[in-house]
Amino acid sequence: MEPIELTPEIRERLRAAARMVVFSGAGVSRESGLNTFRGAGGLWERMRPEELATPEAFRADPAKVWQWYAWRYGTVAAASPNPAHVAIARLESLFPSYIVVTQNVDGLHQRAGSRNLLELHGTITRAVCERCGRGREMGEAIAESPERPPLCVCGGRFRPAVVWFGEALPEEVFAQAHEAAATCDVFLSVGTSGTVWPAAGLIELAHGAGALFIEVNPEPTPFSRLADLRLAGPAGEAVPALADEIERSR
Ligand code: APR
């Protein structure tokens, strides 16, 4: 990837910034061996989300949905954070206010050391009872019942603790993400197609509020035209290089 050239204005804004938000999507975990959803090789290119990632699908065929999430959980458990996750965690100590807002359910940001983090779409590392809300570790639930969702002591069924299409985002989490995007000085978007709402609206919100908007994605997105700085390369290369520049600027 080309070395990153920062204009004096961008360097000054990075030096002076107090509040930074990192907004991430499936692309940040691509170099950890996890699939994205859209684009070449994306899961939704060969699987139907309406049959796998909706409450209706779970009602219609709980075993199929459970087995699919068990497969995905297996890929996540076998994966490791990559240099992009590590660089994002490294930046946390450089800013008085720094938060990672992720659409990912893989937990790789936490495994890389990120602490201040909001999971907009939940997590595949946990299962939750549909009836009483009791939570448990997903790996344990799968080990107990690999073929179909295990039952809770209340008689309810466990499901992956992710947000499915057609479901609302966790209110408190989204409210915090919204506040962070509306008040940040720097908004870094990494590895998201920016096509799923309401999450994608955070990009527009931050840009509209005057934040320095940086986009990392090998492919253009609907928001690329708004970017003050666009790094058209893989996150595993672009984010560590950007982190070096941010560190140098501060
Ligand atoms: N580095 C950076 N970006 C990458 C890389 C990489 N190595 N590889 C691919 N990308 C980019 C793609 O160009 C694409 O724009 O990552 C993006 C992934 O987009 P999506 O697959 O649409 O993933 P995401 O934006 O996270 O999807 C949002 O949709 O399916 C739902 O709930 C799911 O959270 C997900 C949401």
PDB file of C-alpha atoms and ligand atoms in Angstrom:
ATOM      1  CA  MET A   1       0.000   0.000   0.000  1.00  0.00           C
ATOM      2  CA  GLU A   2       1.215   3.545  -0.773  1.00  0.00           C
ATOM      3  CA  PRO A   3       2.732   5.432   2.196  1.00  0.00           C
ATOM      4  CA  ILE A   4       0.112   7.686   3.767  1.00  0.00           C
ATOM      5  CA  GLU A   5       0.558  11.377   2.902  1.00  0.00           C
ATOM      6  CA  LEU A   6      -1.278  13.602   5.392  1.00  0.00           C
ATOM      7  CA  THR A   7      -1.936  17.232   4.511  1.00  0.00           C
ATOM      8  CA  PRO A   8      -0.805  19.741   7.167  1.00  0.00           C
ATOM      9  CA  GLU A   9      -4.487  20.480   7.861  1.00  0.00           C
ATOM     10  CA  ILE A  10      -5.351  16.819   8.487  1.00  0.00           C
ATOM     11  CA  ARG A  11      -2.214  16.324  10.574  1.00  0.00           C
ATOM     12  CA  GLU A  12      -3.150  19.361  12.681  1.00  0.00           C
ATOM     13  CA  ARG A  13      -6.720  18.078  13.173  1.00  0.00           C
ATOM     14  CA  LEU A  14      -5.370  14.682  14.249  1.00  0.00           C
ATOM     15  CA  ARG A  15      -2.935  16.396  16.643  1.00  0.00           C
ATOM     16  CA  ALA A  16      -5.632  18.550  18.232  1.00  0.00           C
ATOM     17  CA  ALA A  17      -8.439  15.972  18.341  1.00  0.00           C
ATOM     18  CA  ALA A  18      -9.781  14.974  21.766  1.00  0.00           C
ATOM     19  CA  ARG A  19     -12.574  12.623  20.726  1.00  0.00           C
ATOM     20  CA  MET A  20     -12.200   9.767  18.213  1.00  0.00           C
ATOM     21  CA  VAL A  21     -14.671   7.146  17.016  1.00  0.00           C
ATOM     22  CA  VAL A  22     -13.719   4.033  15.047  1.00  0.00           C
ATOM     23  CA  PHE A  23     -16.653   2.536  13.149  1.00  0.00           C
ATOM     24  CA  SER A  24     -15.943  -0.979  11.915  1.00  0.00           C
ATOM     25  CA  GLY A  25     -17.510  -3.612   9.709  1.00  0.00           C
ATOM     26  CA  ALA A  26     -16.815  -7.113   8.440  1.00  0.00           C
ATOM     27  CA  GLY A  27     -13.909  -5.960   6.270  1.00  0.00           C
ATOM     28  CA  VAL A  28     -11.739  -5.328   9.340  1.00  0.00           C
ATOM     29  CA  SER A  29     -11.892  -9.067  10.080  1.00  0.00           C
ATOM     30  CA  ARG A  30     -11.347 -10.207   6.479  1.00  0.00           C
ATOM     31  CA  GLU A  31      -7.598 -10.638   7.013  1.00  0.00           C
ATOM     32  CA  SER A  32      -8.392 -12.784  10.073  1.00  0.00           C
ATOM     33  CA  GLY A  33      -9.979 -15.226   7.636  1.00  0.00           C
ATOM     34  CA  LEU A  34     -13.605 -14.276   8.335  1.00  0.00           C
ATOM     35  CA  ASN A  35     -16.045 -13.692   5.511  1.00  0.00           C
ATOM     36  CA  THR A  36     -17.601 -10.383   4.748  1.00  0.00           C
ATOM     37  CA  PHE A  37     -21.299 -10.342   3.845  1.00  0.00           C
ATOM     38  CA  ARG A  38     -21.351  -8.478   0.564  1.00  0.00           C
ATOM     39  CA  GLY A  39     -19.018  -8.186  -2.382  1.00  0.00           C
ATOM     40  CA  ALA A  40     -16.811 -10.916  -3.777  1.00  0.00           C
ATOM     41  CA  GLY A  41     -16.899 -14.016  -1.542  1.00  0.00           C
ATOM     42  CA  GLY A  42     -19.448 -12.429   0.791  1.00  0.00           C
ATOM     43  CA  LEU A  43     -21.750 -14.745   2.755  1.00  0.00           C
ATOM     44  CA  TRP A  44     -24.912 -13.163   1.307  1.00  0.00           C
ATOM     45  CA  GLU A  45     -23.548 -13.828  -2.204  1.00  0.00           C
ATOM     46  CA  ARG A  46     -24.155 -17.530  -1.662  1.00  0.00           C
ATOM     47  CA  MET A  47     -26.597 -17.730   1.252  1.00  0.00           C
ATOM     48  CA  ARG A  48     -30.007 -16.182   1.815  1.00  0.00           C
ATOM     49  CA  PRO A  49     -30.121 -13.863   4.844  1.00  0.00           C
ATOM     50  CA  GLU A  50     -33.895 -14.212   5.042  1.00  0.00           C
ATOM     51  CA  GLU A  51     -33.427 -17.955   5.671  1.00  0.00           C
ATOM     52  CA  LEU A  52     -30.616 -17.589   8.213  1.00  0.00           C
ATOM     53  CA  ALA A  53     -30.560 -14.198   9.957  1.00  0.00           C
ATOM     54  CA  THR A  54     -34.164 -13.195  10.740  1.00  0.00           C
ATOM     55  CA  PRO A  55     -36.527 -14.031  13.631  1.00  0.00           C
ATOM     56  CA  GLU A  56     -38.880 -15.530  11.057  1.00  0.00           C
ATOM     57  CA  ALA A  57     -36.163 -17.915   9.843  1.00  0.00           C
ATOM     58  CA  PHE A  58     -35.488 -19.010  13.432  1.00  0.00           C
ATOM     59  CA  ARG A  59     -39.180 -19.670  13.991  1.00  0.00           C
ATOM     60  CA  ALA A  60     -39.487 -21.556  10.701  1.00  0.00           C
ATOM     61  CA  ASP A  61     -36.357 -23.723  11.035  1.00  0.00           C
ATOM     62  CA  PRO A  62     -34.525 -23.271  14.371  1.00  0.00           C
ATOM     63  CA  ALA A  63     -32.150 -26.180  13.718  1.00  0.00           C
ATOM     64  CA  LYS A  64     -30.954 -24.738  10.392  1.00  0.00           C
ATOM     65  CA  VAL A  65     -30.333 -21.297  11.875  1.00  0.00           C
ATOM     66  CA  TRP A  66     -28.670 -22.728  14.977  1.00  0.00           C
ATOM     67  CA  GLN A  67     -26.341 -24.938  12.933  1.00  0.00           C
ATOM     68  CA  TRP A  68     -25.385 -22.012  10.725  1.00  0.00           C
ATOM     69  CA  TYR A  69     -24.484 -19.885  13.703  1.00  0.00           C
ATOM     70  CA  ALA A  70     -22.611 -22.841  15.196  1.00  0.00           C
ATOM     71  CA  TRP A  71     -20.571 -22.978  12.000  1.00  0.00           C
ATOM     72  CA  ARG A  72     -19.938 -19.229  12.103  1.00  0.00           C
ATOM     73  CA  TYR A  73     -19.014 -19.441  15.788  1.00  0.00           C
ATOM     74  CA  GLY A  74     -16.460 -22.101  14.871  1.00  0.00           C
ATOM     75  CA  THR A  75     -14.834 -19.821  12.292  1.00  0.00           C
ATOM     76  CA  VAL A  76     -14.702 -16.972  14.821  1.00  0.00           C
ATOM     77  CA  ALA A  77     -13.226 -19.174  17.560  1.00  0.00           C
ATOM     78  CA  ALA A  78     -10.514 -20.314  15.130  1.00  0.00           C
ATOM     79  CA  ALA A  79      -9.697 -16.751  14.041  1.00  0.00           C
ATOM     80  CA  SER A  80      -7.293 -14.265  15.623  1.00  0.00           C
ATOM     81  CA  PRO A  81      -7.212 -10.470  15.634  1.00  0.00           C
ATOM     82  CA  ASN A  82      -5.148  -9.028  12.770  1.00  0.00           C
ATOM     83  CA  PRO A  83      -2.880  -5.936  12.654  1.00  0.00           C
ATOM     84  CA  ALA A  84      -5.921  -3.695  12.020  1.00  0.00           C
ATOM     85  CA  HIS A  85      -7.631  -4.798  15.249  1.00  0.00           C
ATOM     86  CA  VAL A  86      -4.326  -4.400  17.124  1.00  0.00           C
ATOM     87  CA  ALA A  87      -3.720  -0.884  15.724  1.00  0.00           C
ATOM     88  CA  ILE A  88      -7.283   0.161  16.620  1.00  0.00           C
ATOM     89  CA  ALA A  89      -6.678  -1.032  20.198  1.00  0.00           C
ATOM     90  CA  ARG A  90      -3.303   0.731  20.277  1.00  0.00           C
ATOM     91  CA  LEU A  91      -4.865   4.123  19.433  1.00  0.00           C
ATOM     92  CA  GLU A  92      -7.213   3.971  22.434  1.00  0.00           C
ATOM     93  CA  SER A  93      -4.593   5.383  24.823  1.00  0.00           C
ATOM     94  CA  LEU A  94      -3.809   8.363  22.586  1.00  0.00           C
ATOM     95  CA  PHE A  95      -7.174  10.097  22.909  1.00  0.00           C
ATOM     96  CA  PRO A  96      -8.997  11.430  25.994  1.00  0.00           C
ATOM     97  CA  SER A  97     -12.188  10.035  24.463  1.00  0.00           C
ATOM     98  CA  TYR A  98     -11.972   7.045  22.149  1.00  0.00           C
ATOM     99  CA  ILE A  99     -14.643   4.502  21.301  1.00  0.00           C
ATOM    100  CA  VAL A 100     -14.942   1.596  18.886  1.00  0.00           C
ATOM    101  CA  VAL A 101     -18.436   1.224  17.431  1.00  0.00           C
ATOM    102  CA  THR A 102     -18.590  -2.118  15.648  1.00  0.00           C
ATOM    103  CA  GLN A 103     -21.142  -3.871  13.499  1.00  0.00           C
ATOM    104  CA  ASN A 104     -19.145  -7.076  13.948  1.00  0.00           C
ATOM    105  CA  VAL A 105     -20.298  -9.881  16.217  1.00  0.00           C
ATOM    106  CA  ASP A 106     -16.920 -11.703  16.241  1.00  0.00           C
ATOM    107  CA  GLY A 107     -15.380 -10.239  19.405  1.00  0.00           C
ATOM    108  CA  LEU A 108     -11.995  -9.726  17.695  1.00  0.00           C
ATOM    109  CA  HIS A 109     -11.706  -6.091  18.794  1.00  0.00           C
ATOM    110  CA  GLN A 110     -11.956  -7.146  22.432  1.00  0.00           C
ATOM    111  CA  ARG A 111      -9.451  -9.967  21.847  1.00  0.00           C
ATOM    112  CA  ALA A 112      -7.053  -7.387  20.391  1.00  0.00           C
ATOM    113  CA  GLY A 113      -7.338  -5.306  23.567  1.00  0.00           C
ATOM    114  CA  SER A 114     -10.015  -2.736  22.737  1.00  0.00           C
ATOM    115  CA  ARG A 115     -11.812  -1.761  25.922  1.00  0.00           C
ATOM    116  CA  ASN A 116     -14.198   1.069  25.128  1.00  0.00           C
ATOM    117  CA  LEU A 117     -16.450  -0.665  22.618  1.00  0.00           C
ATOM    118  CA  LEU A 118     -20.059  -0.751  21.482  1.00  0.00           C
ATOM    119  CA  GLU A 119     -21.425  -3.833  19.669  1.00  0.00           C
ATOM    120  CA  LEU A 120     -24.308  -2.515  17.563  1.00  0.00           C
ATOM    121  CA  HIS A 121     -25.292  -5.933  16.216  1.00  0.00           C
ATOM    122  CA  GLY A 122     -24.680  -7.992  19.345  1.00  0.00           C
ATOM    123  CA  THR A 123     -22.205 -10.842  19.647  1.00  0.00           C
ATOM    124  CA  ILE A 124     -21.914 -14.415  18.392  1.00  0.00           C
ATOM    125  CA  THR A 125     -19.870 -15.303  21.496  1.00  0.00           C
ATOM    126  CA  ARG A 126     -23.039 -15.372  23.627  1.00  0.00           C
ATOM    127  CA  ALA A 127     -26.438 -17.051  23.483  1.00  0.00           C
ATOM    128  CA  VAL A 128     -29.564 -15.655  25.105  1.00  0.00           C
ATOM    129  CA  CYS A 129     -32.877 -17.225  26.109  1.00  0.00           C
ATOM    130  CA  GLU A 130     -35.704 -15.890  23.973  1.00  0.00           C
ATOM    131  CA  ARG A 131     -38.136 -16.099  26.888  1.00  0.00           C
ATOM    132  CA  CYS A 132     -36.307 -14.998  30.070  1.00  0.00           C
ATOM    133  CA  GLY A 133     -33.235 -13.276  28.632  1.00  0.00           C
ATOM    134  CA  ARG A 134     -30.789 -15.476  30.532  1.00  0.00           C
ATOM    135  CA  GLY A 135     -27.362 -15.394  28.869  1.00  0.00           C
ATOM    136  CA  ARG A 136     -24.657 -18.021  28.437  1.00  0.00           C
ATOM    137  CA  GLU A 137     -21.429 -18.641  26.519  1.00  0.00           C
ATOM    138  CA  MET A 138     -22.205 -19.672  22.910  1.00  0.00           C
ATOM    139  CA  GLY A 139     -19.489 -22.347  22.702  1.00  0.00           C
ATOM    140  CA  GLU A 140     -20.922 -24.075  25.751  1.00  0.00           C
ATOM    141  CA  ALA A 141     -24.474 -23.932  24.319  1.00  0.00           C
ATOM    142  CA  ILE A 142     -23.280 -25.440  21.029  1.00  0.00           C
ATOM    143  CA  ALA A 143     -21.335 -28.172  22.831  1.00  0.00           C
ATOM    144  CA  GLU A 144     -24.489 -29.058  24.765  1.00  0.00           C
ATOM    145  CA  SER A 145     -26.677 -29.088  21.666  1.00  0.00           C
ATOM    146  CA  PRO A 146     -24.920 -28.815  18.288  1.00  0.00           C
ATOM    147  CA  GLU A 147     -27.932 -29.718  16.137  1.00  0.00           C
ATOM    148  CA  ARG A 148     -30.670 -27.532  17.575  1.00  0.00           C
ATOM    149  CA  PRO A 149     -31.014 -24.598  20.000  1.00  0.00           C
ATOM    150  CA  PRO A 150     -30.792 -25.830  23.605  1.00  0.00           C
ATOM    151  CA  LEU A 151     -33.615 -25.121  26.029  1.00  0.00           C
ATOM    152  CA  CYS A 152     -33.331 -22.836  29.014  1.00  0.00           C
ATOM    153  CA  VAL A 153     -34.384 -23.820  32.552  1.00  0.00           C
ATOM    154  CA  CYS A 154     -37.415 -21.551  31.990  1.00  0.00           C
ATOM    155  CA  GLY A 155     -38.424 -23.690  29.011  1.00  0.00           C
ATOM    156  CA  GLY A 156     -37.491 -21.015  26.497  1.00  0.00           C
ATOM    157  CA  ARG A 157     -35.093 -21.565  23.606  1.00  0.00           C
ATOM    158  CA  PHE A 158     -31.589 -20.114  23.385  1.00  0.00           C
ATOM    159  CA  ARG A 159     -30.641 -18.100  20.311  1.00  0.00           C
ATOM    160  CA  PRO A 160     -27.388 -16.354  19.272  1.00  0.00           C
ATOM    161  CA  ALA A 161     -27.141 -12.928  20.994  1.00  0.00           C
ATOM    162  CA  VAL A 162     -26.932 -11.142  17.625  1.00  0.00           C
ATOM    163  CA  VAL A 163     -29.290  -8.573  16.075  1.00  0.00           C
ATOM    164  CA  TRP A 164     -31.155 -10.117  13.156  1.00  0.00           C
ATOM    165  CA  PHE A 165     -32.536  -8.300  10.144  1.00  0.00           C
ATOM    166  CA  GLY A 166     -35.831  -6.698  11.087  1.00  0.00           C
ATOM    167  CA  GLU A 167     -34.861  -6.436  14.758  1.00  0.00           C
ATOM    168  CA  ALA A 168     -34.106  -3.185  16.562  1.00  0.00           C
ATOM    169  CA  LEU A 169     -30.571  -2.395  17.664  1.00  0.00           C
ATOM    170  CA  PRO A 170     -29.993  -2.420  21.437  1.00  0.00           C
ATOM    171  CA  GLU A 171     -31.405   0.982  22.387  1.00  0.00           C
ATOM    172  CA  GLU A 172     -28.853   2.097  24.970  1.00  0.00           C
ATOM    173  CA  VAL A 173     -25.934   0.932  22.826  1.00  0.00           C
ATOM    174  CA  PHE A 174     -27.214   2.800  19.762  1.00  0.00           C
ATOM    175  CA  ALA A 175     -27.919   5.925  21.788  1.00  0.00           C
ATOM    176  CA  GLN A 176     -24.311   5.930  23.030  1.00  0.00           C
ATOM    177  CA  ALA A 177     -22.993   5.352  19.489  1.00  0.00           C
ATOM    178  CA  HIS A 178     -25.161   8.164  18.193  1.00  0.00           C
ATOM    179  CA  GLU A 179     -23.870  10.557  20.874  1.00  0.00           C
ATOM    180  CA  ALA A 180     -20.266   9.567  20.183  1.00  0.00           C
ATOM    181  CA  ALA A 181     -20.646  10.055  16.406  1.00  0.00           C
ATOM    182  CA  ALA A 182     -22.391  13.421  16.843  1.00  0.00           C
ATOM    183  CA  THR A 183     -19.636  14.820  19.083  1.00  0.00           C
ATOM    184  CA  CYS A 184     -16.382  13.276  17.814  1.00  0.00           C
ATOM    185  CA  ASP A 185     -13.484  15.186  16.212  1.00  0.00           C
ATOM    186  CA  VAL A 186     -12.276  12.192  14.171  1.00  0.00           C
ATOM    187  CA  PHE A 187     -14.470   9.457  12.686  1.00  0.00           C
ATOM    188  CA  LEU A 188     -12.577   6.499  11.192  1.00  0.00           C
ATOM    189  CA  SER A 189     -14.708   4.064   9.160  1.00  0.00           C
ATOM    190  CA  VAL A 190     -12.986   0.721   8.515  1.00  0.00           C
ATOM    191  CA  GLY A 191     -14.165  -2.196   6.402  1.00  0.00           C
ATOM    192  CA  THR A 192     -17.842  -1.451   6.088  1.00  0.00           C
ATOM    193  CA  SER A 193     -19.929  -1.195   2.918  1.00  0.00           C
ATOM    194  CA  GLY A 194     -22.077   1.411   4.700  1.00  0.00           C
ATOM    195  CA  THR A 195     -25.233  -0.221   3.332  1.00  0.00           C
ATOM    196  CA  VAL A 196     -26.952  -1.375   6.520  1.00  0.00           C
ATOM    197  CA  TRP A 197     -29.052   1.092   8.502  1.00  0.00           C
ATOM    198  CA  PRO A 198     -29.389   2.529  11.058  1.00  0.00           C
ATOM    199  CA  ALA A 199     -25.673   1.802  11.668  1.00  0.00           C
ATOM    200  CA  ALA A 200     -24.554   3.468   8.406  1.00  0.00           C
ATOM    201  CA  GLY A 201     -26.320   6.661   9.476  1.00  0.00           C
ATOM    202  CA  LEU A 202     -23.560   7.221  12.039  1.00  0.00           C
ATOM    203  CA  ILE A 203     -21.148   8.030   9.188  1.00  0.00           C
ATOM    204  CA  GLU A 204     -23.399  10.761   7.832  1.00  0.00           C
ATOM    205  CA  LEU A 205     -24.051  12.058  11.343  1.00  0.00           C
ATOM    206  CA  ALA A 206     -20.352  12.401  12.203  1.00  0.00           C
ATOM    207  CA  HIS A 207     -19.494  13.981   8.864  1.00  0.00           C
ATOM    208  CA  GLY A 208     -22.450  16.369   9.151  1.00  0.00           C
ATOM    209  CA  ALA A 209     -21.312  17.368  12.647  1.00  0.00           C
ATOM    210  CA  GLY A 210     -17.922  18.390  11.248  1.00  0.00           C
ATOM    211  CA  ALA A 211     -15.751  15.432  12.246  1.00  0.00           C
ATOM    212  CA  LEU A 212     -12.625  14.630  10.236  1.00  0.00           C
ATOM    213  CA  PHE A 213     -13.880  11.627   8.265  1.00  0.00           C
ATOM    214  CA  ILE A 214     -11.365   8.931   7.309  1.00  0.00           C
ATOM    215  CA  GLU A 215     -12.439   5.849   5.322  1.00  0.00           C
ATOM    216  CA  VAL A 216     -10.447   2.621   4.963  1.00  0.00           C
ATOM    217  CA  ASN A 217     -11.840   0.248   2.334  1.00  0.00           C
ATOM    218  CA  PRO A 218     -10.342  -1.270  -0.826  1.00  0.00           C
ATOM    219  CA  GLU A 219     -13.689  -0.617  -2.523  1.00  0.00           C
ATOM    220  CA  PRO A 220     -15.609   2.662  -2.763  1.00  0.00           C
ATOM    221  CA  THR A 221     -18.709   3.025  -0.586  1.00  0.00           C
ATOM    222  CA  PRO A 222     -21.725   5.385  -0.748  1.00  0.00           C
ATOM    223  CA  PHE A 223     -19.811   7.624   1.715  1.00  0.00           C
ATOM    224  CA  SER A 224     -16.413   7.721  -0.024  1.00  0.00           C
ATOM    225  CA  ARG A 225     -17.197  11.115  -1.588  1.00  0.00           C
ATOM    226  CA  LEU A 226     -17.530  12.589   1.910  1.00  0.00           C
ATOM    227  CA  ALA A 227     -14.133  11.357   3.128  1.00  0.00           C
ATOM    228  CA  ASP A 228     -11.419  13.881   4.049  1.00  0.00           C
ATOM    229  CA  LEU A 229      -8.956  11.010   3.706  1.00  0.00           C
ATOM    230  CA  ARG A 230      -9.603   7.739   1.899  1.00  0.00           C
ATOM    231  CA  LEU A 231      -7.229   4.778   2.195  1.00  0.00           C
ATOM    232  CA  ALA A 232      -8.137   2.330  -0.559  1.00  0.00           C
ATOM    233  CA  GLY A 233      -6.297  -0.666   0.809  1.00  0.00           C
ATOM    234  CA  PRO A 234      -6.738  -3.645   3.130  1.00  0.00           C
ATOM    235  CA  ALA A 235      -7.306  -2.664   6.764  1.00  0.00           C
ATOM    236  CA  GLY A 236      -4.463  -4.895   7.942  1.00  0.00           C
ATOM    237  CA  GLU A 237      -2.020  -2.621   6.115  1.00  0.00           C
ATOM    238  CA  ALA A 238      -3.807   0.738   6.090  1.00  0.00           C
ATOM    239  CA  VAL A 239      -4.849   0.980   9.739  1.00  0.00           C
ATOM    240  CA  PRO A 240      -1.411   0.257  11.291  1.00  0.00           C
ATOM    241  CA  ALA A 241       0.145   2.790   8.867  1.00  0.00           C
ATOM    242  CA  LEU A 242      -2.519   5.340   9.767  1.00  0.00           C
ATOM    243  CA  ALA A 243      -2.010   4.650  13.483  1.00  0.00           C
ATOM    244  CA  ASP A 244       1.717   5.349  13.040  1.00  0.00           C
ATOM    245  CA  GLU A 245       0.874   8.693  11.421  1.00  0.00           C
ATOM    246  CA  ILE A 246      -1.622   9.566  14.152  1.00  0.00           C
ATOM    247  CA  GLU A 247       0.942   8.708  16.820  1.00  0.00           C
ATOM    248  CA  ARG A 248       3.525  10.862  14.963  1.00  0.00           C
ATOM    249  CA  SER A 249       1.011  13.731  14.768  1.00  0.00           C
ATOM    250  CA  ARG A 250       0.322  13.710  18.482  1.00  0.00           C
TER     251      ARG A 250
HETATM  252  N1  APR B   1      -9.918  -4.341   4.605  1.00  0.00           N
HETATM  253  C1  APR B   1     -10.861  -3.352   4.647  1.00  0.00           C
HETATM  254  N2  APR B   1     -12.088  -3.466   4.070  1.00  0.00           N
HETATM  255  C2  APR B   1     -12.345  -4.614   3.407  1.00  0.00           C
HETATM  256  C3  APR B   1     -11.411  -5.672   3.313  1.00  0.00           C
HETATM  257  C4  APR B   1     -10.148  -5.498   3.954  1.00  0.00           C
HETATM  258  N3  APR B   1      -9.209  -6.445   3.941  1.00  0.00           N
HETATM  259  N4  APR B   1     -11.976  -6.685   2.597  1.00  0.00           N
HETATM  260  C5  APR B   1     -13.216  -6.255   2.243  1.00  0.00           C
HETATM  261  N5  APR B   1     -13.438  -5.012   2.723  1.00  0.00           N
HETATM  262  C6  APR B   1     -14.636  -4.194   2.615  1.00  0.00           C
HETATM  263  C7  APR B   1     -15.494  -4.475   1.394  1.00  0.00           C
HETATM  264  O1  APR B   1     -15.069  -3.720   0.290  1.00  0.00           O
HETATM  265  C8  APR B   1     -16.880  -4.040   1.879  1.00  0.00           C
HETATM  266  O2  APR B   1     -17.128  -2.686   1.556  1.00  0.00           O
HETATM  267  O3  APR B   1     -15.443  -4.474   3.723  1.00  0.00           O
HETATM  268  C9  APR B   1     -16.798  -4.187   3.406  1.00  0.00           C
HETATM  269  C10 APR B   1     -17.668  -5.283   3.991  1.00  0.00           C
HETATM  270  O4  APR B   1     -18.998  -4.941   3.756  1.00  0.00           O
HETATM  271  P1  APR B   1     -20.187  -5.901   4.224  1.00  0.00           P
HETATM  272  O5  APR B   1     -19.865  -7.281   3.861  1.00  0.00           O
HETATM  273  O6  APR B   1     -21.440  -5.301   3.727  1.00  0.00           O
HETATM  274  O7  APR B   1     -20.103  -5.827   5.812  1.00  0.00           O
HETATM  275  P2  APR B   1     -20.673  -4.729   6.814  1.00  0.00           P
HETATM  276  O8  APR B   1     -20.614  -3.369   6.233  1.00  0.00           O
HETATM  277  O9  APR B   1     -20.025  -4.951   8.097  1.00  0.00           O
HETATM  278  O10 APR B   1     -22.208  -5.203   6.908  1.00  0.00           O
HETATM  279  C11 APR B   1     -23.053  -4.568   7.812  1.00  0.00           C
HETATM  280  O11 APR B   1     -24.713  -6.261   7.470  1.00  0.00           O
HETATM  281  O12 APR B   1     -25.051  -8.470   7.093  1.00  0.00           O
HETATM  282  C12 APR B   1     -25.178  -7.476   8.033  1.00  0.00           C
HETATM  283  O13 APR B   1     -25.206  -7.601  10.380  1.00  0.00           O
HETATM  284  C13 APR B   1     -24.367  -7.746   9.284  1.00  0.00           C
HETATM  285  O14 APR B   1     -23.017  -6.229  10.563  1.00  0.00           O
HETATM  286  C14 APR B   1     -23.319  -6.643   9.272  1.00  0.00           C
HETATM  287  C15 APR B   1     -23.987  -5.562   8.461  1.00  0.00           C
END
